[in-house]
Rosetta silent file (secondary structure, phi, psi, omega in degrees, C-alpha in Angstrom):
SEQUENCE: MARKKNTNTARFVIKSILIVLVAGAMYFAGGRLVKAFKTAAFFKVQSIVIDPSLQFIRKEDLRGLFGKNIFSVDLRSVQTQLSRRYPQASQLKLVKRFPNQILIVAKKRLPVAQMKVKGNTVTLDEEGVILSVNGGQTETLPGITGISAETARVVAGLPLDAPHVHTALKVIKLFGEDAGLSDYAIAEVDISNLSKIFFMLTNRVQVIIDRDNMAHNIKVLGVILSQKDFDVKGAQYIDLRFKEPIIGKK
SCORE:     score description
SCORE:     0.000 S_00000001
   1 L     0.000  -53.932 -175.904  123.986 -142.167 -169.374 S_00000001
   2 H   -43.978  -55.247 -171.235  127.342 -142.361 -167.682 S_00000001
   3 H   -64.773  -36.808 -169.080  129.362 -140.821 -170.588 S_00000001
   4 H   -74.647  -35.555 -169.280  126.915 -137.746 -170.530 S_00000001
   5 H   -64.807  -47.797  176.665  126.947 -137.496 -166.855 S_00000001
   6 H   -47.801  -41.436 -175.740  130.842 -137.229 -167.229 S_00000001
   7 H   -64.435  -45.236  179.438  130.620 -134.607 -169.863 S_00000001
   8 H   -73.631  -17.297  176.311  128.573 -132.224 -167.640 S_00000001
   9 H   -93.698  -31.520  172.403  130.853 -132.485 -164.905 S_00000001
  10 H   -62.886  -32.583  176.428  133.835 -131.707 -166.883 S_00000001
  11 H   -61.575  -39.478  169.110  132.148 -128.825 -168.408 S_00000001
  12 H   -51.390  -57.495 -169.317  131.298 -127.719 -164.698 S_00000001
  13 H   -64.966  -53.589 -168.795  135.023 -127.952 -163.552 S_00000001
  14 H   -56.106  -56.858  177.845  136.225 -125.953 -166.629 S_00000001
  15 H   -42.792  -40.229 -177.201  133.575 -123.248 -166.231 S_00000001
  16 H   -73.024  -37.453  163.789  134.535 -123.111 -162.676 S_00000001
  17 H   -37.290  -60.411 -147.325  138.183 -122.765 -163.568 S_00000001
  18 H   -79.274  -34.282 -176.044  137.821 -120.121 -166.078 S_00000001
  19 H   -74.267  -33.063  176.971  135.559 -117.902 -163.442 S_00000001
  20 H   -65.539  -47.091  169.598  138.373 -118.307 -160.814 S_00000001
  21 H   -31.321  -64.823  177.458  140.760 -117.435 -163.505 S_00000001
  22 H   -67.493  -43.212  174.949  138.939 -114.374 -164.559 S_00000001
  23 H   -48.137  -53.042 -177.565  137.964 -113.414 -160.974 S_00000001
  24 H   -85.293   -5.695 -179.539  141.642 -113.225 -160.063 S_00000001
  25 H   -78.629  -61.302  175.726  142.959 -111.723 -163.163 S_00000001
  26 H   -45.430  -42.934  171.573  140.255 -108.781 -162.279 S_00000001
  27 H   -55.012  -56.052 -177.962  141.374 -108.724 -158.527 S_00000001
  28 H   -52.486  -40.722 -168.890  144.917 -108.494 -159.742 S_00000001
  29 H   -78.974  -33.805 -154.605  144.160 -105.827 -162.497 S_00000001
  30 H   -79.137  -36.382  167.393  141.764 -103.909 -159.901 S_00000001
  31 H   -68.636  -16.721  170.031  144.501 -103.852 -157.389 S_00000001
  32 H   -84.629  -36.058  173.011  147.079 -102.510 -159.622 S_00000001
  33 H   -61.901  -43.617 -171.659  144.718  -99.872 -160.834 S_00000001
  34 H   -75.159  -21.014  168.564  143.804  -98.800 -157.168 S_00000001
  35 H   -87.921  -22.339  169.961  147.760  -98.648 -156.327 S_00000001
  36 H   -64.831  -51.457  169.258  148.092  -96.662 -159.514 S_00000001
  37 H   -51.360  -60.321 -170.721  145.469  -94.268 -158.590 S_00000001
  38 H   -73.436  -11.763  179.043  146.880  -93.800 -155.055 S_00000001
  39 H  -109.632  -23.879 -178.521  150.790  -93.382 -156.134 S_00000001
  40 L   -80.677  149.151  174.801  150.499  -91.260 -159.198 S_00000001
  41 H   -43.169  -52.017  175.472  151.658  -87.886 -159.165 S_00000001
  42 H   -33.925  -48.457 -167.313  148.504  -86.887 -161.425 S_00000001
  43 H   -92.286    0.745  176.467  146.314  -87.544 -158.308 S_00000001
  44 E   -75.466  150.968 -176.583  148.289  -85.592 -155.575 S_00000001
  45 L   -75.234  121.207 -155.606  147.015  -82.634 -154.262 S_00000001
  46 L  -108.539  -41.820 -172.371  148.450  -79.621 -156.258 S_00000001
  47 E  -141.899  144.938 -167.903  146.110  -76.706 -155.478 S_00000001
  48 E  -122.113  122.233  171.915  143.533  -75.545 -152.746 S_00000001
  49 E   -96.197  118.339  167.068  140.827  -73.045 -153.807 S_00000001
  50 E   -87.072  135.232 -179.022  139.437  -70.876 -150.959 S_00000001
  51 L   -74.554  134.637 -156.548  136.264  -69.060 -151.354 S_00000001
  52 H   -57.621  -20.359  171.444  136.854  -65.334 -151.721 S_00000001
  53 H   -68.948   -3.108 -161.828  134.847  -64.814 -148.504 S_00000001
  54 H  -115.042   40.203  159.120  137.102  -66.999 -146.339 S_00000001
  55 L   -65.561    0.780 -171.919  140.447  -64.990 -146.884 S_00000001
  56 L  -101.206   10.447 -178.018  140.892  -64.782 -143.148 S_00000001
  57 L   -93.116  141.266 -178.818  141.888  -68.892 -143.454 S_00000001
  58 L  -108.776  148.874  179.757  145.772  -68.886 -143.404 S_00000001
  59 H   -79.247  -17.947  169.830  147.445  -71.054 -145.910 S_00000001
  60 H   -66.484  -32.919 -175.857  149.736  -72.366 -143.511 S_00000001
  61 H   -82.482   22.564 -174.526  147.017  -74.376 -141.790 S_00000001
  62 H  -112.966  -20.749 -145.882  146.375  -76.116 -145.411 S_00000001
  63 L   -77.572   -6.220  171.873  150.116  -77.098 -146.052 S_00000001
  64 L   -74.027  -19.570 -178.535  149.390  -80.782 -144.807 S_00000001
  65 L   -87.210  -17.764  171.952  147.241  -81.334 -147.620 S_00000001
  66 L   -76.378  130.949 -167.924  149.467  -80.629 -150.555 S_00000001
  67 L    80.305    2.126 -178.614  150.978  -83.627 -152.093 S_00000001
  68 L   -77.190  176.756  176.085  148.738  -86.069 -150.346 S_00000001
  69 E   -90.815  150.129 -178.134  146.697  -88.334 -152.690 S_00000001
  70 L   -63.642  -35.231  177.521  143.129  -86.998 -153.437 S_00000001
  71 L   -59.657  -43.243 -164.970  141.782  -90.589 -153.080 S_00000001
  72 L  -118.622   -3.965  178.416  142.914  -91.177 -149.562 S_00000001
  73 L   -70.586  118.163 -171.038  143.241  -87.748 -148.091 S_00000001
  74 L   -74.689   81.987 -174.259  140.901  -87.300 -144.847 S_00000001
  75 H   -72.323  -15.562 -176.330  139.117  -84.112 -145.660 S_00000001
  76 H   -69.945  -45.109 -178.177  136.539  -84.894 -142.721 S_00000001
  77 H   -86.299  -17.255  167.811  139.310  -84.215 -140.088 S_00000001
  78 H   -67.281  -55.217 -175.101  140.814  -81.399 -141.669 S_00000001
  79 H   -38.346  -47.432 -166.778  137.260  -79.867 -142.026 S_00000001
  80 H   -67.775  -39.644  175.442  136.611  -80.454 -138.276 S_00000001
  81 H   -54.689  -43.713  178.247  140.277  -78.607 -137.392 S_00000001
  82 H   -88.799  -10.590 -176.921  139.130  -75.481 -139.353 S_00000001
  83 H   -79.320  -56.900  168.955  135.564  -75.327 -138.207 S_00000001
  84 H   -51.572  -45.381  173.720  137.294  -75.019 -134.733 S_00000001
  85 H   -51.704  -53.744 -172.003  139.959  -72.932 -135.625 S_00000001
  86 L  -121.089   79.505 -179.388  137.895  -70.322 -137.601 S_00000001
  87 L   -55.363  -31.384 -171.645  134.551  -69.989 -135.591 S_00000001
  88 L   -76.623   15.334  176.126  133.527  -67.125 -137.965 S_00000001
  89 E   -92.335  108.431 -179.341  133.158  -69.930 -140.685 S_00000001
  90 E  -120.725  121.853  179.737  129.755  -71.248 -140.945 S_00000001
  91 E    84.982   42.972  176.956  128.814  -74.642 -142.937 S_00000001
  92 E   -80.106  143.419 -173.924  132.578  -74.999 -143.668 S_00000001
  93 E  -150.059  135.350  162.580  133.130  -77.895 -146.288 S_00000001
  94 E  -113.108  129.014 -164.012  136.099  -79.059 -148.173 S_00000001
  95 E  -111.783  140.972  149.816  135.321  -80.785 -151.773 S_00000001
  96 E   -80.012  134.026  163.284  137.436  -82.778 -154.006 S_00000001
  97 E  -118.161  116.077 -165.363  137.715  -81.592 -157.413 S_00000001
  98 L   -94.550  156.194   25.817  139.626  -84.260 -159.225 S_00000001
  99 L  -105.163  -19.653 -174.464  142.103  -84.939 -160.170 S_00000001
 100 L  -127.692    3.901 -164.607  144.238  -82.626 -157.894 S_00000001
 101 E  -133.175  148.209 -172.153  142.295  -80.022 -156.419 S_00000001
 102 E  -122.321  148.338 -173.110  140.354  -79.216 -153.133 S_00000001
 103 E  -120.098  142.474  167.435  137.807  -76.303 -152.873 S_00000001
 104 E  -114.381  113.536 -172.735  137.149  -74.747 -149.286 S_00000001
 105 E  -122.810  156.663 -176.246  133.627  -73.373 -149.314 S_00000001
 106 E   179.726  170.735  165.679  131.565  -71.690 -146.250 S_00000001
 107 E  -113.352  133.334 -175.869  129.457  -68.995 -145.262 S_00000001
 108 E   -90.843  123.980  174.841  131.031  -66.307 -143.191 S_00000001
 109 L   -68.574  123.921 -178.565  129.657  -65.255 -139.971 S_00000001
 110 L   -88.553  140.722  172.059  128.976  -61.754 -139.382 S_00000001
 111 L   -71.120  133.865 -179.441  129.230  -60.018 -135.847 S_00000001
 112 L  -143.081   -5.101  167.668  125.922  -58.536 -134.980 S_00000001
 113 E  -172.958  177.517 -179.291  126.296  -57.831 -131.437 S_00000001
 114 E  -146.680  153.263 -177.571  128.531  -58.000 -128.077 S_00000001
 115 E  -163.956  148.885 -171.370  128.062  -58.531 -124.403 S_00000001
 116 E   -79.680  128.259  170.510  130.080  -58.882 -121.371 S_00000001
 117 E  -135.123  125.010 -178.878  130.330  -62.563 -119.905 S_00000001
 118 L    47.343   61.668  162.101  132.620  -63.273 -116.767 S_00000001
 119 L    75.815   -5.508 -179.998  134.356  -60.124 -117.350 S_00000001
 120 E  -102.500  154.976  177.696  135.110  -60.950 -121.098 S_00000001
 121 E   -90.396  120.589  176.839  133.739  -59.030 -124.110 S_00000001
 122 E  -110.242  131.674  177.596  131.946  -61.672 -126.273 S_00000001
 123 E  -100.501  136.216 -172.532  131.160  -61.039 -129.963 S_00000001
 124 E  -125.761  142.939  163.198  127.990  -63.124 -131.350 S_00000001
 125 L   -81.039 -172.632 -173.659  126.618  -63.813 -134.936 S_00000001
 126 L   -74.894  -12.101  174.898  122.819  -63.793 -135.506 S_00000001
 127 L  -105.299   29.751  172.490  122.563  -67.380 -134.150 S_00000001
 128 L    77.461   -5.925 -174.119  124.238  -66.651 -130.872 S_00000001
 129 E   -81.128  137.038 -160.407  127.419  -68.264 -131.933 S_00000001
 130 E   -80.680  123.327 -173.959  130.607  -66.701 -130.143 S_00000001
 131 E   -95.579  -18.419  179.463  132.885  -65.490 -133.003 S_00000001
 132 E  -168.921  151.557  174.203  135.509  -64.108 -130.564 S_00000001
 133 E  -126.905  113.230 -162.014  136.414  -63.539 -126.796 S_00000001
 134 L    71.960   42.311  172.370  138.273  -60.410 -125.601 S_00000001
 135 L   -92.855   -1.175 -175.798  138.292  -59.152 -128.984 S_00000001
 136 L    88.674  143.392 -177.232  137.712  -55.719 -127.976 S_00000001
 137 L   -62.301  124.574 -173.793  134.675  -53.466 -127.693 S_00000001
 138 L  -119.308  137.284 -175.574  133.593  -52.454 -131.262 S_00000001
 139 L   -79.159  -24.914 -169.817  131.157  -49.163 -131.071 S_00000001
 140 L   -85.256    9.254 -168.850  129.315  -49.980 -134.365 S_00000001
 141 L   -95.855  149.629  157.628  128.237  -53.459 -132.495 S_00000001
 142 L   -85.633  146.782  168.382  125.072  -53.176 -130.260 S_00000001
 143 E   -96.759  148.817  174.990  125.636  -54.317 -126.701 S_00000001
 144 E   -93.319  122.875  168.312  123.420  -56.907 -124.844 S_00000001
 145 E  -139.960  166.194 -175.755  122.646  -56.351 -121.194 S_00000001
 146 L    88.697   22.015  179.121  120.367  -57.830 -118.644 S_00000001
 147 L  -127.898  139.741 -178.961  121.389  -61.338 -119.046 S_00000001
 148 L  -109.683  105.523 -173.807  122.956  -63.433 -116.488 S_00000001
 149 L  -129.511   57.082 -175.636  125.604  -65.668 -118.009 S_00000001
 150 L   -81.383  -43.185 -178.448  127.939  -66.386 -115.058 S_00000001
 151 L   -83.675    0.876 -168.843  127.347  -70.136 -115.736 S_00000001
 152 L   -90.258  150.606 -171.684  127.501  -70.132 -119.483 S_00000001
 153 L   -84.405  140.341 -172.376  130.341  -71.787 -121.183 S_00000001
 154 L  -115.032  109.570 -174.488  132.498  -69.369 -123.270 S_00000001
 155 L  -153.491  126.671 -177.233  134.176  -70.969 -126.257 S_00000001
 156 L   -68.144  114.810  169.746  134.709  -69.422 -129.754 S_00000001
 157 L   116.179  -20.165  178.748  132.653  -71.389 -132.199 S_00000001
 158 L   -97.525  159.810  175.453  130.115  -72.549 -129.902 S_00000001
 159 E   -59.226  154.072 -177.656  126.604  -70.949 -129.161 S_00000001
 160 L   -82.647  101.593  174.550  126.443  -68.580 -126.104 S_00000001
 161 L   -83.147   81.699 -176.853  123.956  -70.814 -123.842 S_00000001
 162 L  -136.639  134.002  172.521  122.586  -67.822 -121.838 S_00000001
 163 L   -38.893  128.409  170.627  119.004  -67.210 -121.103 S_00000001
 164 L    49.404   21.813  169.731  117.041  -65.147 -123.610 S_00000001
 165 H   -74.745   -0.745  166.251  120.127  -63.900 -125.503 S_00000001
 166 H   -73.199  -46.496  169.847  118.171  -64.932 -128.770 S_00000001
 167 H   -51.430  -42.978  163.606  115.566  -62.489 -127.819 S_00000001
 168 H   -38.560  -63.124  172.289  118.109  -59.809 -127.863 S_00000001
 169 H   -50.570  -33.057 -178.265  119.310  -61.099 -131.247 S_00000001
 170 H   -85.012  -23.496  175.613  116.096  -61.079 -132.859 S_00000001
 171 H   -61.783  -50.759  179.556  115.249  -57.558 -131.830 S_00000001
 172 H   -50.859  -59.564 -174.143  118.724  -56.587 -133.656 S_00000001
 173 H   -44.488  -64.396 -170.833  117.494  -58.694 -136.441 S_00000001
 174 H   -59.492  -33.390  177.256  114.203  -57.393 -136.750 S_00000001
 175 H   -58.532  -70.177 -173.753  115.405  -53.685 -136.538 S_00000001
 176 H   -36.880  -46.119 -175.398  118.122  -54.297 -139.144 S_00000001
 177 H   -72.311   -7.726 -176.202  115.496  -55.616 -141.629 S_00000001
 178 L  -100.216  125.366 -173.590  112.995  -52.604 -141.526 S_00000001
 179 H   -54.463  -59.845 -168.235  113.689  -50.192 -144.468 S_00000001
 180 H   -51.943  -12.351  173.924  112.069  -47.280 -142.294 S_00000001
 181 H  -103.161   10.978 -171.101  114.933  -47.594 -139.694 S_00000001
 182 L   -56.067  -11.054  179.373  117.850  -47.600 -142.055 S_00000001
 183 L  -101.450   16.186  178.592  119.088  -44.332 -140.956 S_00000001
 184 L  -133.516  163.279  175.443  119.150  -45.398 -137.384 S_00000001
 185 L  -142.735  165.983 -179.691  120.972  -48.237 -135.288 S_00000001
 186 E   -98.222  138.261 -177.799  120.835  -49.740 -131.987 S_00000001
 187 E   -95.145  -28.835 -177.555  123.409  -48.947 -129.394 S_00000001
 188 E  -162.888  144.278 -171.922  122.262  -51.356 -126.507 S_00000001
 189 E  -132.679  125.094  177.631  119.557  -53.745 -125.995 S_00000001
 190 E  -108.819   98.298 -173.719  118.530  -54.529 -122.214 S_00000001
 191 L  -103.296   28.292  171.188  116.421  -57.565 -121.695 S_00000001
 192 L   -47.610  -31.169 -174.847  116.301  -57.931 -118.006 S_00000001
 193 L  -130.213   98.844  175.143  112.709  -57.411 -118.123 S_00000001
 194 L   -70.230  -17.211  171.522  110.712  -59.227 -121.062 S_00000001
 195 L   -79.602   -9.582  176.397  107.642  -57.622 -120.681 S_00000001
 196 L  -127.728   48.168 -161.384  109.760  -54.239 -120.828 S_00000001
 197 E   -72.816  110.837  171.606  112.544  -54.691 -123.333 S_00000001
 198 E   -99.702  141.840  174.662  114.520  -51.437 -123.720 S_00000001
 199 E  -143.593  145.673 -173.756  116.699  -50.588 -126.354 S_00000001
 200 E  -104.118  125.439 -179.587  118.939  -47.527 -126.938 S_00000001
 201 E   -87.842  177.880 -177.391  119.323  -45.985 -130.079 S_00000001
 202 L   -77.090   -2.835  167.688  122.691  -44.463 -131.102 S_00000001
 203 L   -97.945   10.534  174.890  120.905  -40.963 -130.897 S_00000001
 204 L    91.897  -20.071 -176.076  120.072  -41.641 -127.478 S_00000001
 205 L   -65.390  131.134  174.010  116.366  -41.950 -128.019 S_00000001
 206 E   -86.175  129.761  179.073  114.926  -44.972 -125.741 S_00000001
 207 E  -118.944  172.336 -175.296  112.685  -47.354 -127.218 S_00000001
 208 E  -146.210  130.408 -164.448  110.437  -49.866 -125.228 S_00000001
 209 E  -146.480  172.943  162.566  108.650  -53.184 -126.599 S_00000001
 210 L  -125.319  153.996 -176.693  107.596  -56.569 -125.183 S_00000001
 211 H   -63.172  -26.893  174.591  108.477  -59.726 -126.206 S_00000001
 212 H   -65.481  -12.687 -164.991  105.095  -60.861 -127.276 S_00000001
 213 H  -149.461   38.270 -179.993  104.703  -58.155 -129.972 S_00000001
 214 H   -62.681  -46.263 -170.124  108.565  -57.563 -130.969 S_00000001
 215 H   -62.698  -66.351 -172.736  107.796  -57.891 -134.876 S_00000001
 216 H   -59.136  -26.631  170.308  104.916  -55.386 -134.726 S_00000001
 217 H   -68.783  -43.058 -168.485  106.328  -53.042 -132.166 S_00000001
 218 H   -73.894  -33.747 -170.786  109.623  -52.624 -134.413 S_00000001
 219 H   -65.026  -48.037 -173.812  107.377  -52.357 -137.462 S_00000001
 220 H   -73.058  -22.675  165.019  105.357  -49.193 -135.878 S_00000001
 221 H   -63.335  -39.802 -179.201  108.821  -47.729 -134.813 S_00000001
 222 H   -71.614  -34.365  175.689  109.835  -47.700 -138.314 S_00000001
 223 H   -72.336  -32.258 -168.473  106.618  -45.855 -139.565 S_00000001
 224 H   -79.240  -42.456 -176.193  106.956  -43.224 -136.621 S_00000001
 225 H   -83.326    5.799 -171.520  110.704  -42.542 -137.289 S_00000001
 226 H  -104.147  -20.223  167.650  110.241  -42.549 -141.156 S_00000001
 227 L   -50.692  144.205  167.115  107.737  -39.502 -140.771 S_00000001
 228 L   -75.070  -49.621 -174.676  109.261  -36.234 -141.949 S_00000001
 229 L   -82.809    3.653  176.577  107.604  -34.134 -139.523 S_00000001
 230 L   -86.193  136.257 -175.939  108.482  -36.291 -136.519 S_00000001
 231 L   -86.793   63.254  163.328  110.888  -34.460 -134.125 S_00000001
 232 H   -19.429  -46.107 -174.545  113.362  -37.213 -133.357 S_00000001
 233 H   -74.933  -34.391  174.472  115.622  -34.798 -131.564 S_00000001
 234 H   -84.540   12.121 -172.559  113.074  -33.803 -129.079 S_00000001
 235 E  -102.098  138.241 -174.305  112.063  -37.221 -128.259 S_00000001
 236 E  -104.783  -38.678  176.347  113.420  -39.125 -125.065 S_00000001
 237 E  -139.974  154.517  155.271  111.688  -42.286 -125.130 S_00000001
 238 E  -134.873  138.353 -162.550  109.026  -44.169 -127.316 S_00000001
 239 E  -118.699  130.508 -170.985  107.099  -46.779 -125.578 S_00000001
 240 L  -126.261   20.660 -169.260  105.375  -49.194 -128.127 S_00000001
 241 L   -75.453  -26.503 -174.912  103.789  -51.694 -125.651 S_00000001
 242 L  -103.001  169.145 -166.046  100.386  -50.137 -125.997 S_00000001
 243 L   -71.167  -29.956  153.522   97.912  -49.772 -128.892 S_00000001
 244 L  -106.104  127.737  176.085   98.916  -46.147 -129.188 S_00000001
 245 L   -43.709  139.717  175.507  102.548  -45.209 -128.890 S_00000001
 246 E  -113.688  128.601 -170.099  103.548  -43.111 -126.106 S_00000001
 247 E  -117.563  120.791  174.421  106.455  -40.685 -127.071 S_00000001
 248 E   -87.471  143.639  175.425  108.241  -38.679 -124.013 S_00000001
 249 E   -98.764  152.618  168.356  109.670  -35.519 -124.778 S_00000001
 250 L   -66.075    0.000    0.000  113.039  -34.115 -123.507 S_00000001
């Protein structure tokens, strides 16, 4: 019995030694392999592909990535820096494409409106994100008025935290989506009174709606302005807050 016990003990010791040796060899080989991946020229970033809609991103801002190992490069920090520098890019992401390429993809934010905040001309996208500050007045963009935004934080890339700005942006969005209004454009939206929202068309016709029925009001406006016999040149205002639209003549 003692001989059998000694034999089992010897086998256990041998197996343990073999396991340690194999584990050590694997650890050593794995370390060598990781080191090879991190130092091989094959895995150094050689090209950066930018989405065609993001050509405003300057290549100078990406120079620090070239030559970096694709396994160890910190794309998250670069992604954060680019998002702050280019507020006109939404959902910006940097993606590794092995062995040595990086892709930059994003959705370009489009300007939809402008407004004055603390004496500055602020350009907004459809979500109310500030695209630029003091970038100059653009005649083709609707202006938003009737908002008190003196306490708002004005930083490009951040949403404009001003009361009811999203109401004005929704008016602009609904108007732009209506096929019957494709021949017209909004020049200005005044939301100083939410039960009596004014917006001026570029042909100087004033439209009056209320916040609770914006979608329906604008749909009715599209029907009215798309009628061939409607004398738009003779109209001064269109009030859509009531069951029957009121059309004021010049």
